[in-house]
mmCIF file of C-alpha atoms in Angstrom:
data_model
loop_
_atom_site.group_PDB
_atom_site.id
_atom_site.type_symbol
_atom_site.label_atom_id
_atom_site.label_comp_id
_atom_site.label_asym_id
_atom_site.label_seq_id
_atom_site.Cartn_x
_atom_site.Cartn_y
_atom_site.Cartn_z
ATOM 1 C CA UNK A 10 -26.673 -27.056 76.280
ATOM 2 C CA UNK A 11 -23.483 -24.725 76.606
ATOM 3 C CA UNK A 12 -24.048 -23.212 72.787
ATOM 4 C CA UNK A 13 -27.903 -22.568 73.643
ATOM 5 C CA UNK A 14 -27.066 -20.583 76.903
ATOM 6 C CA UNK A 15 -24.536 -18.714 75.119
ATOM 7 C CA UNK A 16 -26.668 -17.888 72.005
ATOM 8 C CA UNK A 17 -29.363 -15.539 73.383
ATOM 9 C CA UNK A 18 -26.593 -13.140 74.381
ATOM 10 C CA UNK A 19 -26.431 -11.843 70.609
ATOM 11 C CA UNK A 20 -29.809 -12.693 70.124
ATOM 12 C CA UNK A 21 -30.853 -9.782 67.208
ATOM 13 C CA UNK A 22 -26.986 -8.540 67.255
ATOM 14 C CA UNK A 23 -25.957 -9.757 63.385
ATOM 15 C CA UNK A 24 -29.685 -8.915 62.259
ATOM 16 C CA UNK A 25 -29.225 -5.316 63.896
ATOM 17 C CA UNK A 26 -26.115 -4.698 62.355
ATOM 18 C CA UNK A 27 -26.930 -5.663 58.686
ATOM 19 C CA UNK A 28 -30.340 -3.724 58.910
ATOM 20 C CA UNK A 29 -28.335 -0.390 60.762
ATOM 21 C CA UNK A 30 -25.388 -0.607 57.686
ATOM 22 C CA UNK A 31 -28.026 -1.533 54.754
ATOM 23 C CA UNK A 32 -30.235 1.727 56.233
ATOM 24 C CA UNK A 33 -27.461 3.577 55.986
ATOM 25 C CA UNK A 34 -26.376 2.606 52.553
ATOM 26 C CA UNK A 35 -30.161 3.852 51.096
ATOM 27 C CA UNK A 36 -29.856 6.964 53.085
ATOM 28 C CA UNK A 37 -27.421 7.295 50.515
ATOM 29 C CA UNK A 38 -28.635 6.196 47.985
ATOM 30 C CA UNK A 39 -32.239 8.029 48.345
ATOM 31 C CA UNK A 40 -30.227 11.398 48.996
ATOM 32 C CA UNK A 41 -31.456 13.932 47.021
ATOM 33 C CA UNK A 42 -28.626 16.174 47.090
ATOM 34 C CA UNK A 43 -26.743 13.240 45.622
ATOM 35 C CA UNK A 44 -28.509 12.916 42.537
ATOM 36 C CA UNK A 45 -27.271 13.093 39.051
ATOM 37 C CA UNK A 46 -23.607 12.110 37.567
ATOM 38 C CA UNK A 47 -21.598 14.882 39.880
ATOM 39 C CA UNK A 48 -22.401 13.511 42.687
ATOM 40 C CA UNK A 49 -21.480 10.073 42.137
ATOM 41 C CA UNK A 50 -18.416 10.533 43.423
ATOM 42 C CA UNK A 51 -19.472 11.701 46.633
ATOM 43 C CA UNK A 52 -22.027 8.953 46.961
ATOM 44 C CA UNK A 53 -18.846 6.178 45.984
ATOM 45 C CA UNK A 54 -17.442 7.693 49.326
ATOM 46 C CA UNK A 55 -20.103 7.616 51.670
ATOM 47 C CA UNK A 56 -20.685 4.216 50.675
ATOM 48 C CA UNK A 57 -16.832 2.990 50.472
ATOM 49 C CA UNK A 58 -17.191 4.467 54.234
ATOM 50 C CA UNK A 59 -19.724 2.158 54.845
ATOM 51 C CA UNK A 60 -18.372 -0.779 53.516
ATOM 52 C CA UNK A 61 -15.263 -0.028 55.667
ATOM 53 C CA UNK A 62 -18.013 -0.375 58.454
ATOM 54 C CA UNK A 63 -19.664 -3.566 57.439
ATOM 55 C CA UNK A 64 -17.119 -5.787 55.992
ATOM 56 C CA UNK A 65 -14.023 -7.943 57.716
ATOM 57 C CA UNK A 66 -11.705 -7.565 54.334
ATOM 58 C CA UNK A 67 -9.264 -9.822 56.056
ATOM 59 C CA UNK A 68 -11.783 -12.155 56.310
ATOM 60 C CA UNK A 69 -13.246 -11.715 53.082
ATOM 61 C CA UNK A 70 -9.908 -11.890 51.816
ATOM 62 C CA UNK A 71 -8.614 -15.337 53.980
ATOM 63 C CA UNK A 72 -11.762 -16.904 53.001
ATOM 64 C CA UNK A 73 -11.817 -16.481 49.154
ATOM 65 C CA UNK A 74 -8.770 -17.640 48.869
ATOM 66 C CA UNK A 75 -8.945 -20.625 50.839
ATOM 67 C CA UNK A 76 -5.809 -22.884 51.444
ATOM 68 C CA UNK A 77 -3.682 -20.406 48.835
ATOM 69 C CA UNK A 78 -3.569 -17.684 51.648
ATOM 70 C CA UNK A 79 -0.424 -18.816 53.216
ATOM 71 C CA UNK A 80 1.025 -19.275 49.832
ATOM 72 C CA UNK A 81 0.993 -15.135 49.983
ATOM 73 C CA UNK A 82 3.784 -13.521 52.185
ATOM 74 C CA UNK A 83 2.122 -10.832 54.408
ATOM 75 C CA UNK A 84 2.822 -7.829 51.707
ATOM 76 C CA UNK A 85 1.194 -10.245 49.139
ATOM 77 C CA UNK A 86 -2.034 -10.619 51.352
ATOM 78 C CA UNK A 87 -1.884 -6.963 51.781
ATOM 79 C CA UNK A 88 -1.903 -6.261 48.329
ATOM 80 C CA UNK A 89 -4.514 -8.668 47.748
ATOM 81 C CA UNK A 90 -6.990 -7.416 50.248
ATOM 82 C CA UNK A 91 -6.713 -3.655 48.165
ATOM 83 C CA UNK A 92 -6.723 -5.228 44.606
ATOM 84 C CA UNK A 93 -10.014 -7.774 45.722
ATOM 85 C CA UNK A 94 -11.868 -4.955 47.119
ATOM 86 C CA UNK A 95 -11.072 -2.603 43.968
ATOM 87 C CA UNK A 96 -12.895 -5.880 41.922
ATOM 88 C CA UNK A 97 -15.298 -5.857 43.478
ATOM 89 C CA UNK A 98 -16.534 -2.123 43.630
ATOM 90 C CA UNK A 99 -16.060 -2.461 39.894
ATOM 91 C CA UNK A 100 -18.387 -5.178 39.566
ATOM 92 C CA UNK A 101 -21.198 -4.098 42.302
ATOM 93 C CA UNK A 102 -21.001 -0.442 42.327
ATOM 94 C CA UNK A 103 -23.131 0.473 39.317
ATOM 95 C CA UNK A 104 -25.810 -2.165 40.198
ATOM 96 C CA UNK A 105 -25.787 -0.247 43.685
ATOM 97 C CA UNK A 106 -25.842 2.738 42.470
ATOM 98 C CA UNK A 107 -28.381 1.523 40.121
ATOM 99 C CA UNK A 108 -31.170 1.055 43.351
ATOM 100 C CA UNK A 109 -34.388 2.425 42.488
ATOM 101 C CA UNK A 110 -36.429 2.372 45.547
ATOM 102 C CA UNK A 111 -37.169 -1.136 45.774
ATOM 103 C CA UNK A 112 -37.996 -2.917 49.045
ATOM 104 C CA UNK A 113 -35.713 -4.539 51.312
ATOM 105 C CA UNK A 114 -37.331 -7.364 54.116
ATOM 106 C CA UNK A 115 -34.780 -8.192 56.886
ATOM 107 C CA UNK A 116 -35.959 -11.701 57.352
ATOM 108 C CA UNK A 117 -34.253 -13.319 59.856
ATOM 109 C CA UNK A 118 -31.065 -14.038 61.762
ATOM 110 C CA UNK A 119 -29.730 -17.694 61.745
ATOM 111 C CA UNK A 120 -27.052 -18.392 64.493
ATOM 112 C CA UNK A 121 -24.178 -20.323 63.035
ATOM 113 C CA UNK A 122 -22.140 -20.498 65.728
ATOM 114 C CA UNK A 123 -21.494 -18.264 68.789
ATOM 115 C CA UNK A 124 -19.582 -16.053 66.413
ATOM 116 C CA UNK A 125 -20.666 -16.594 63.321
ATOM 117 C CA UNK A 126 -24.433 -16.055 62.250
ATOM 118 C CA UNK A 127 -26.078 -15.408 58.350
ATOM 119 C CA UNK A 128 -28.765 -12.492 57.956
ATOM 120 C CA UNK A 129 -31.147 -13.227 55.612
ATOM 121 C CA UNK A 130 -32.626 -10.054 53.853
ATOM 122 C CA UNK A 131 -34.806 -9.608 50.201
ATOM 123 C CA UNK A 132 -34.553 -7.264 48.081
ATOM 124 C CA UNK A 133 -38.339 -7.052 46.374
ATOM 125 C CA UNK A 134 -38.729 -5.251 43.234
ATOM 126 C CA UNK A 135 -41.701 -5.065 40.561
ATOM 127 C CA UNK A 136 -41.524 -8.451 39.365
ATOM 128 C CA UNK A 137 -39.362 -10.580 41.725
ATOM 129 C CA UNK A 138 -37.793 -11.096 45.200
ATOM 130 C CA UNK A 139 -33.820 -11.676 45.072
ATOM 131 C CA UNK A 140 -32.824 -13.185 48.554
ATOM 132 C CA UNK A 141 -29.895 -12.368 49.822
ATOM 133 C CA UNK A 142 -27.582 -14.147 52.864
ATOM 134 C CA UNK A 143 -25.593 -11.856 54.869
ATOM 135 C CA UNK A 144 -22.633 -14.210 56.317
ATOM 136 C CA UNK A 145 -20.952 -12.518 59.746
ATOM 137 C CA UNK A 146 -18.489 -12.652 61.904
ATOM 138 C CA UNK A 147 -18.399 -11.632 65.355
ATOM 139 C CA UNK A 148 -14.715 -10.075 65.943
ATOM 140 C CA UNK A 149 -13.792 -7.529 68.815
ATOM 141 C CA UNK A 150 -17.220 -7.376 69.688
ATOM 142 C CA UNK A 151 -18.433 -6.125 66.265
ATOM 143 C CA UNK A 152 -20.493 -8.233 63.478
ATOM 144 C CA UNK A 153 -18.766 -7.715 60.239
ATOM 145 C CA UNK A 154 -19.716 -9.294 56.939
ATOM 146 C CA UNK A 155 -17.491 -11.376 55.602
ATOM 147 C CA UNK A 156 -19.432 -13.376 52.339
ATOM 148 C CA UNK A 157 -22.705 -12.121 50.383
ATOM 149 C CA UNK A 158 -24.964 -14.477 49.022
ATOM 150 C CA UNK A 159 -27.421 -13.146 46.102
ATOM 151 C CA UNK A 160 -29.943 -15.872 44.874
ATOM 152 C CA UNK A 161 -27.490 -18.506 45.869
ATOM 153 C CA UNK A 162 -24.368 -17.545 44.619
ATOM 154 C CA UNK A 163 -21.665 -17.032 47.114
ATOM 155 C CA UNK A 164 -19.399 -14.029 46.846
ATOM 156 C CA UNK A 165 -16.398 -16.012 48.422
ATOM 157 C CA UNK A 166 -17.179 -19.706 46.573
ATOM 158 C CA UNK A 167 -17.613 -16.964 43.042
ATOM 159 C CA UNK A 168 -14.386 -15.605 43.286
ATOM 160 C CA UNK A 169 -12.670 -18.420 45.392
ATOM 161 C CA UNK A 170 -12.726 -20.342 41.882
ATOM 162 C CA UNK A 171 -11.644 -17.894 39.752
ATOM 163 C CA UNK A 172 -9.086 -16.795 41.854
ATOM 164 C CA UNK A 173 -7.989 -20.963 42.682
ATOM 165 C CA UNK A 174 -8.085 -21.414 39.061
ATOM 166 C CA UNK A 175 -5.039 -18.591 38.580
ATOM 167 C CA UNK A 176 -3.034 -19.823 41.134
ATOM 168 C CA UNK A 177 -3.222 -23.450 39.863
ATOM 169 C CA UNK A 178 -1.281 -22.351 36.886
ATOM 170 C CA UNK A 179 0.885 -19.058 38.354
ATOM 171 C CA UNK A 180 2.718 -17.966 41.462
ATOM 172 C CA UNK A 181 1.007 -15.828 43.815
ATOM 173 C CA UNK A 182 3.032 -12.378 42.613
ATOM 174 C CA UNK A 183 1.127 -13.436 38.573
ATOM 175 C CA UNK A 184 -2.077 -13.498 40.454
ATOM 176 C CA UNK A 185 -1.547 -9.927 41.629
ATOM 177 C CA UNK A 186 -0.153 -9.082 38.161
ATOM 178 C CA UNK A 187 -3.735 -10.387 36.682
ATOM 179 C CA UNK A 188 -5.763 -8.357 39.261
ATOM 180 C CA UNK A 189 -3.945 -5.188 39.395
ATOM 181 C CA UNK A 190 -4.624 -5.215 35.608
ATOM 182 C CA UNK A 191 -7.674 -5.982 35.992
ATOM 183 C CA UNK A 192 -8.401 -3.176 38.222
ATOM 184 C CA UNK A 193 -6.858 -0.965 35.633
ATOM 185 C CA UNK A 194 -9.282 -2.179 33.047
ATOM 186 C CA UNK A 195 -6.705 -3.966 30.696
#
């Protein structure tokens, strides 16, 4: 009875927040002054200043790693927070930038918790819908996203494999070795 009195209170909140940020990001994207290769650089900004906005890359961070988080000293989880978020503009940014004016629903807003909620959205274009899960956290009064799911596949579970994988066979310092070569493109 306690969890359904408190629940109403951010009634709409984590739906709000996902649909304010997204909005935001296709203002970008649909910016015609930002068309064409020179300003991609420009648009990488506005939307790196968005993700600053959106995302809880602590979280994110804590999360994808799992149980190996305390096996990284605080400079080590610092590190790793950089180097993960560096991954993973290389491997989303061009399908972002990529958008072509297809649809996006805001579905609905699924209360987890008292803090924690998951914002389902879908992206529709001309021959199929991808649904995506927005997975937030409610921190210092703020939702912040802290795991993506597109068409099932869970941006923490993804990577928390990979990343458990490494660290099964190398200390945490070789993981950070891998990554920041990785980043690099080597």
């Amino acid at each position: 009875m306690f969890l359904l009195s408190a629940l109403p209170v951010y009634a709409g909140a984590p739906l709000d927040t996902i649909q304010t940020n997204v909005n935001k990001v296709l203002e970008v994207l649909r910016d015609p002054k930002l068309k064409g290769e020179s300003a991609k650089g420009i648009k990488k900004e506005k939307l790196e200043a968005i993700y600053e906005q959106m995302f809880d890359e602590v979280e994110l961070a804590m999360r994808t790693l799992g149980g190996n988080w305390t096996k990284l000293n605080p400079a080590q989880q610092k590190e790793f927070i950089q180097l993960y978020r560096q991954i993973l503009e290389k491997a989303y940014i061009d399908k972002i930038l990529s958008y072509t004016n297809e649809k996006i629903v805001f579905s609905k807003e699924s209360m987890l918790s008292n803090t924690q909620a998951e914002v389902q959205t879908n992206v529709i274009t001309s021959s199929k819908k991808i649904p995506i899960f927005y997975r937030v956290i409610l921190k210092n009064g703020t939702w912040k996203v802290y795991d993506v799911v597109i068409e099932n596949v869970s941006l923490v579970q993804n990577y928390r494999s990979q990343f458990n994988s490494i660290l099964a066979k190398n200390t945490p310092d070789q993981l950070l070795e891998i990554l920041r070569k990785k980043v690099k493109g080597q």
